[in-house]
Every structure is written in structure tokens, then in C-alpha cells.
Amino acid sequence: GFFQSYAVEVDIKDASNATCLYANWMMRFLITYESNNGDYKTTTLNLSSSATHNGSVCGNDTQAALVAVQFGEGHSWSINITKNNETYQGDFMTLTYNTNDTAVFPDAKRKGPVTIFIKDPAGPVQLNTVFVCHNSFDIEAENITQIFWNVTLQAFVQNGTVSKKETRCPADRPTSAPTVPPTSANATTAPTTAAPPAPTPPKPVENPDTGNYSLKSGNKTCFLATVGLQVNVSQDKPLLININPKTTVADGACGNTTATLKLNDGNSTLIGF
């Protein structure tokens, strides 16, 4: 279903009543939770019109800035932003959602607040520059997908004025213009030299094979997973690793209230559920 989402504006002042941190953005969360009958459902958590920003702070050379918002029935979100020489950068986002909110989690098995920590994947932004992202972008962690759009943010604002110099997110950057074939109107004469061969495009990574993994407690299966797994390693050059079910060994244990499944593919890749 569709739920109304509201924009949040945070304008934090320092002791001299000058703006030191400014943020204006929209976001929503897709949260997967377990229902009372054991099924897993995905719900949408949106900001409300009555969102507050208690606890937000300016930050300085030794203390991180903090944008914190509270909304709905016991939900909150925050991001701490650190300063390093000539740049600032988001560090960790913290989301706390409350499954006692029956409008969003009508049949949640687990009751009460749940807190998730998410590393901010965005890169550093130059000081005295505002980060802008009009198009939507997603950040995924555990059972949460965060969706952001219409973002304007500047931490460690100088002289109390939000900068007009922008750093745009990748989603806002224009793509390369298509090549226009020559016509009689725009054709020019050029030396007839052979064009260099086009670079070979990288081979796309195939979808991972689906594996069936299980654990037994005595002679009974206590943990069963049918899943295809691909690991995306964030580094200078992104690395995708498909987990091969034929060479992956399942291990772990089942208890009365918790169960752990460990998958080892034999190539130093270990995944735990």
C-alpha cells in the first residue's frame, strides 16, 4: 500500500544563533519482520508530519555532528557526521523502529523497539559545500531498505550560511549523451585513419546458483534455507562473489530460542545467519 511521506527540515543553530548544520530530506523504510504465524512480511515505515529533531548537535573539530529525528509511535533515525581536515562525511546511521506500533506492524511476533546500525556508503564532501541528491537512492542492511530522495545536507556550516556550491550524488549525475550519427548537415571531413578497437565490456556476473542448506537437531531438521547468495565487497574496485552451493559446507546449531547457520565456501568466505 501507499503511505504519505513527509519532508523533514533540520536547522541547528550554534551559541551565536547562526546555522551550523542544515538538512532537508525525505525518506522511508521497507522493513521485513516476522508475524505471529511465523510468516515474514514487509511493511513500509514513513516519516510523519509531527517529526521532531531533539538531540541534533552542530559538532566541531573533535565532536561529531548529529542529525536525529523522532517520528510516529516510538520510531527514530539519526546519522552522525565527522569532520576530517577539509571534508565531512556521514559515519553511521541508526534506525530504531517500534513493533508495538500496530498500524505499521499489525501482527509482529517480536514486540518493542529494534535498533539497526548502518554504515553510510556516501563519500566525503568538501567543507563549505552542500550535499544534494534529488533522485532516490537505497541503502540496504539486514532486514531494512532505506530509501532517500530530495536530500539537501550541509554539516559544519561556515559563517551561518548554507553554501551554494553543491556536491551531487551519483544518482543525480547525468549519463553520457548518445552518439549522434553524422548527417549532411553536421558531417565533417576527417583523415581516413583506422579507429582503435572498442574496449571489451566486462563480463557480467551471473546470478548465483540456489543452494539448499539445512541443520539437524538429533534426527530432525531444525534450520532450512533455500537461497542463492552473492557477496558485494565495497572497495576501490567492487568485487562480486557468488557462493557456490556445490563447494559450500553448512554448520551451526539450533537452540530453544535462537538458531545459527554458518556457510563456508572453502575460499575464506564465511556467512552467518
Coordinates of C-alpha atoms in Angstrom, one line a residue:
G1 CA 0.0 0.0 0.0
F2 CA 1.0 3.6 -0.3
F3 CA 1.6 5.8 2.7
Q4 CA 2.1 9.5 2.8
S5 CA 5.8 10.5 3.5
Y6 CA 6.7 13.9 4.7
A7 CA 9.9 16.0 4.3
V8 CA 12.0 16.8 7.4
E9 CA 13.9 20.1 7.8
V10 CA 16.6 20.4 10.5
D11 CA 18.2 23.8 11.0
I12 CA 20.6 23.7 14.0
K13 CA 22.0 26.9 15.5
D14 CA 25.2 27.5 17.4
A15 CA 25.6 29.6 20.5
S16 CA 25.6 32.8 18.4
N17 CA 22.3 31.8 16.7
A18 CA 24.0 31.1 13.4
T19 CA 23.2 28.0 11.4
C20 CA 25.8 25.3 11.9
L21 CA 24.0 22.3 10.4
Y22 CA 21.3 22.2 7.9
A23 CA 19.4 19.2 6.4
N24 CA 16.2 18.8 4.4
W25 CA 15.2 15.4 3.0
M26 CA 12.6 12.7 2.5
M27 CA 12.9 9.0 3.4
R28 CA 11.0 5.9 4.0
F29 CA 11.9 2.4 5.2
L30 CA 11.0 -1.1 4.0
I31 CA 11.2 -3.4 7.0
T32 CA 10.8 -7.2 6.9
Y33 CA 9.5 -8.7 10.2
E34 CA 8.2 -12.0 11.5
S35 CA 4.5 -12.2 12.1
N36 CA 2.7 -14.2 14.8
N37 CA 2.1 -17.1 12.5
G38 CA 5.7 -17.4 11.5
D39 CA 5.5 -15.7 8.1
Y40 CA 7.8 -12.9 7.1
K41 CA 6.1 -9.7 5.9
T42 CA 7.5 -6.4 4.5
T43 CA 6.0 -3.2 5.7
T44 CA 6.6 0.5 4.9
L45 CA 7.6 2.9 7.7
N46 CA 7.2 6.6 6.7
L47 CA 8.1 9.9 8.4
S48 CA 5.1 11.6 10.0
S49 CA 4.2 15.3 9.8
S50 CA 4.9 15.6 13.6
A51 CA 8.6 14.5 13.3
T52 CA 10.9 16.2 15.8
H53 CA 14.7 16.6 15.8
N54 CA 15.6 16.6 19.5
G55 CA 19.3 15.8 20.2
S56 CA 20.7 17.1 17.0
V57 CA 24.0 18.8 17.5
C58 CA 26.4 21.0 15.5
G59 CA 29.7 19.2 16.1
N60 CA 33.2 20.6 15.9
D61 CA 36.7 19.5 15.2
T62 CA 36.7 16.9 18.0
Q63 CA 32.9 16.0 18.2
A64 CA 30.8 14.5 15.5
A65 CA 27.7 16.4 14.3
L66 CA 24.4 14.6 14.7
V67 CA 21.1 14.8 12.9
A68 CA 18.4 13.0 14.9
V69 CA 14.7 12.7 14.2
Q70 CA 11.9 11.1 16.1
F71 CA 8.6 10.2 14.5
G72 CA 5.4 8.1 14.8
E73 CA 4.9 5.7 17.6
G74 CA 8.3 5.4 19.1
H75 CA 10.5 5.4 15.9
S76 CA 13.7 7.4 15.5
W77 CA 16.6 7.8 13.0
S78 CA 19.9 9.5 13.2
I79 CA 23.2 10.0 11.4
N80 CA 26.5 11.1 12.9
I81 CA 28.8 13.2 10.7
T82 CA 32.5 13.5 11.2
K83 CA 34.9 16.2 10.1
N84 CA 38.3 15.4 8.7
N85 CA 40.7 18.1 7.6
E86 CA 38.8 19.7 4.6
T87 CA 35.9 17.3 4.3
Y88 CA 32.9 15.9 6.3
Q89 CA 31.3 12.5 5.9
G90 CA 28.5 10.5 7.3
D91 CA 29.6 7.7 9.6
F92 CA 26.8 5.5 11.0
M93 CA 23.0 5.7 10.6
T94 CA 20.9 4.4 13.5
L95 CA 17.3 3.3 13.0
T96 CA 15.1 2.3 15.9
Y97 CA 11.6 1.1 14.9
N98 CA 9.0 0.1 17.4
T99 CA 7.0 -3.0 16.6
N100 CA 4.4 -2.0 19.2
D101 CA 3.1 0.4 16.5
T102 CA 0.3 -1.8 15.3
A103 CA -0.6 0.5 12.4
V104 CA 2.8 -0.4 10.8
F105 CA 3.4 -3.8 12.4
P106 CA -0.1 -5.2 13.0
D107 CA 0.9 -8.8 13.8
A108 CA 4.6 -8.6 14.8
K109 CA 5.8 -11.6 16.8
R110 CA 8.6 -9.5 18.4
K111 CA 7.3 -6.6 20.4
G112 CA 9.2 -3.4 21.3
P113 CA 12.0 -1.3 19.9
V114 CA 14.5 -2.8 17.4
T115 CA 17.7 -0.9 16.7
I116 CA 19.8 -1.3 13.4
F117 CA 23.1 0.3 12.7
I118 CA 24.0 1.1 9.1
K119 CA 27.3 2.3 7.7
D120 CA 26.8 5.4 5.5
P121 CA 28.2 4.4 2.0
A122 CA 28.5 8.0 0.7
G123 CA 31.9 9.5 0.2
P124 CA 33.4 12.6 1.8
V125 CA 32.1 16.1 0.9
Q126 CA 34.3 19.2 0.8
L127 CA 33.7 21.7 3.7
N128 CA 31.6 24.7 2.7
T129 CA 29.8 22.5 0.2
V130 CA 26.3 21.2 0.4
F131 CA 25.4 17.6 -0.5
V132 CA 22.4 17.4 -2.8
C133 CA 20.5 14.4 -4.1
H134 CA 17.2 14.9 -5.8
N135 CA 16.8 11.4 -7.2
S136 CA 16.1 8.4 -4.9
F137 CA 18.8 6.1 -3.7
D138 CA 18.6 3.0 -1.5
I139 CA 20.8 1.7 1.4
E140 CA 20.2 -1.9 2.5
A141 CA 21.2 -3.5 5.7
E142 CA 20.0 -6.7 7.4
N143 CA 16.2 -6.7 7.0
I144 CA 15.9 -2.9 6.2
T145 CA 15.9 -0.9 3.0
Q146 CA 16.2 2.8 3.5
I147 CA 15.0 5.0 0.6
F148 CA 16.1 8.7 0.4
W149 CA 15.2 11.4 -2.0
N150 CA 15.2 15.3 -2.2
V151 CA 18.2 15.4 0.1
T152 CA 20.0 18.7 1.0
L153 CA 22.6 18.5 3.7
Q154 CA 25.5 20.5 5.0
A155 CA 27.4 19.9 8.2
F156 CA 29.8 22.3 9.8
V157 CA 28.3 25.3 8.0
Q158 CA 30.6 28.2 7.9
N159 CA 29.6 31.8 8.7
G160 CA 26.0 30.6 9.3
T161 CA 25.1 30.4 5.6
V162 CA 24.4 27.2 3.7
S163 CA 26.7 27.1 0.7
K164 CA 25.6 27.5 -2.9
K165 CA 28.4 25.1 -4.0
E166 CA 26.9 21.6 -4.5
T167 CA 28.2 18.1 -4.4
R168 CA 25.8 15.9 -6.3
C169 CA 25.1 12.2 -5.6
P170 CA 25.8 9.6 -8.3
A171 CA 22.0 9.3 -8.9
D172 CA 21.8 12.9 -10.0
R173 CA 24.8 12.9 -12.3
P174 CA 24.0 13.0 -16.0
T175 CA 24.7 9.9 -18.1
S176 CA 26.8 10.2 -21.3
A177 CA 24.9 11.7 -24.2
P178 CA 24.1 9.2 -27.0
T179 CA 26.3 9.4 -30.1
V180 CA 24.7 11.3 -32.9
P181 CA 25.3 9.8 -36.4
P182 CA 26.7 12.2 -38.9
T183 CA 24.3 13.8 -41.5
S184 CA 24.9 16.0 -44.4
A185 CA 24.3 19.0 -42.1
N186 CA 26.9 18.0 -39.4
A187 CA 29.3 15.8 -41.2
T188 CA 32.9 16.9 -41.4
T189 CA 35.9 15.6 -43.4
A190 CA 38.5 13.8 -41.4
P191 CA 41.6 11.8 -42.2
T192 CA 40.8 8.2 -43.1
T193 CA 42.6 6.5 -40.2
A194 CA 41.5 3.3 -38.6
A195 CA 39.6 3.8 -35.3
P196 CA 41.0 2.0 -32.3
P197 CA 39.1 -1.2 -31.3
A198 CA 36.4 -0.7 -28.8
P199 CA 37.3 -2.0 -25.4
T200 CA 35.8 -5.3 -24.4
P201 CA 33.0 -4.7 -21.9
P202 CA 33.4 -6.6 -18.6
K203 CA 31.6 -9.9 -18.4
P204 CA 28.5 -9.5 -16.3
V205 CA 28.4 -11.6 -13.1
E206 CA 25.9 -14.3 -13.4
N207 CA 23.2 -14.8 -10.8
P208 CA 24.3 -17.2 -8.0
D209 CA 23.1 -20.8 -8.0
T210 CA 20.4 -21.6 -5.5
G211 CA 21.6 -23.9 -2.7
N212 CA 19.7 -25.9 -0.1
Y213 CA 21.3 -25.7 3.3
S214 CA 20.0 -27.4 6.5
L215 CA 20.9 -28.2 10.1
K216 CA 19.7 -31.1 12.2
S217 CA 19.0 -31.4 15.9
G218 CA 19.0 -35.1 16.5
N219 CA 17.2 -36.7 13.6
K220 CA 15.0 -33.6 12.9
T221 CA 15.8 -30.7 10.6
C222 CA 15.8 -27.5 12.7
F223 CA 17.1 -25.0 10.2
L224 CA 16.4 -24.9 6.5
A225 CA 17.4 -22.3 3.9
T226 CA 16.9 -22.3 0.2
V227 CA 18.8 -19.3 -1.2
G228 CA 21.2 -18.0 -3.8
L229 CA 23.9 -15.8 -2.3
Q230 CA 26.1 -13.1 -3.8
V231 CA 28.6 -11.1 -1.7
N232 CA 29.3 -7.5 -2.9
V233 CA 32.5 -6.3 -1.4
S234 CA 32.8 -2.4 -1.3
Q235 CA 36.4 -1.4 -2.1
D236 CA 38.2 0.7 -4.6
K237 CA 37.2 -1.8 -7.3
P238 CA 33.9 -3.5 -6.3
L239 CA 34.2 -7.3 -6.0
L240 CA 31.2 -9.6 -6.5
I241 CA 31.5 -13.2 -5.2
N242 CA 28.9 -15.9 -5.9
I243 CA 28.6 -18.5 -3.2
N244 CA 28.8 -22.0 -4.9
P245 CA 26.4 -24.4 -3.2
K246 CA 28.5 -27.4 -4.5
T247 CA 31.5 -26.4 -2.5
T248 CA 29.8 -24.7 0.5
V249 CA 29.5 -26.5 3.8
A250 CA 26.7 -25.7 6.3
D251 CA 27.4 -25.7 10.0
G252 CA 25.8 -24.2 13.1
A253 CA 23.4 -25.1 15.9
C254 CA 19.8 -24.8 17.0
G255 CA 18.7 -23.8 20.4
N256 CA 15.4 -23.2 22.1
T257 CA 15.2 -19.6 21.2
T258 CA 18.0 -19.0 18.7
A259 CA 19.5 -20.8 15.7
T260 CA 22.7 -20.1 13.8
L261 CA 23.6 -21.2 10.3
K262 CA 27.2 -20.8 9.1
L263 CA 28.1 -21.2 5.5
N264 CA 31.8 -21.7 4.5
D265 CA 32.5 -21.9 0.7
G266 CA 36.1 -23.1 1.3
N267 CA 37.6 -19.8 -0.1
S268 CA 37.7 -17.9 3.2
T269 CA 34.2 -16.6 2.7
L270 CA 32.0 -17.2 5.8
I271 CA 28.4 -16.1 6.0
G272 CA 26.4 -16.5 9.2
F273 CA 22.6 -16.3 9.8

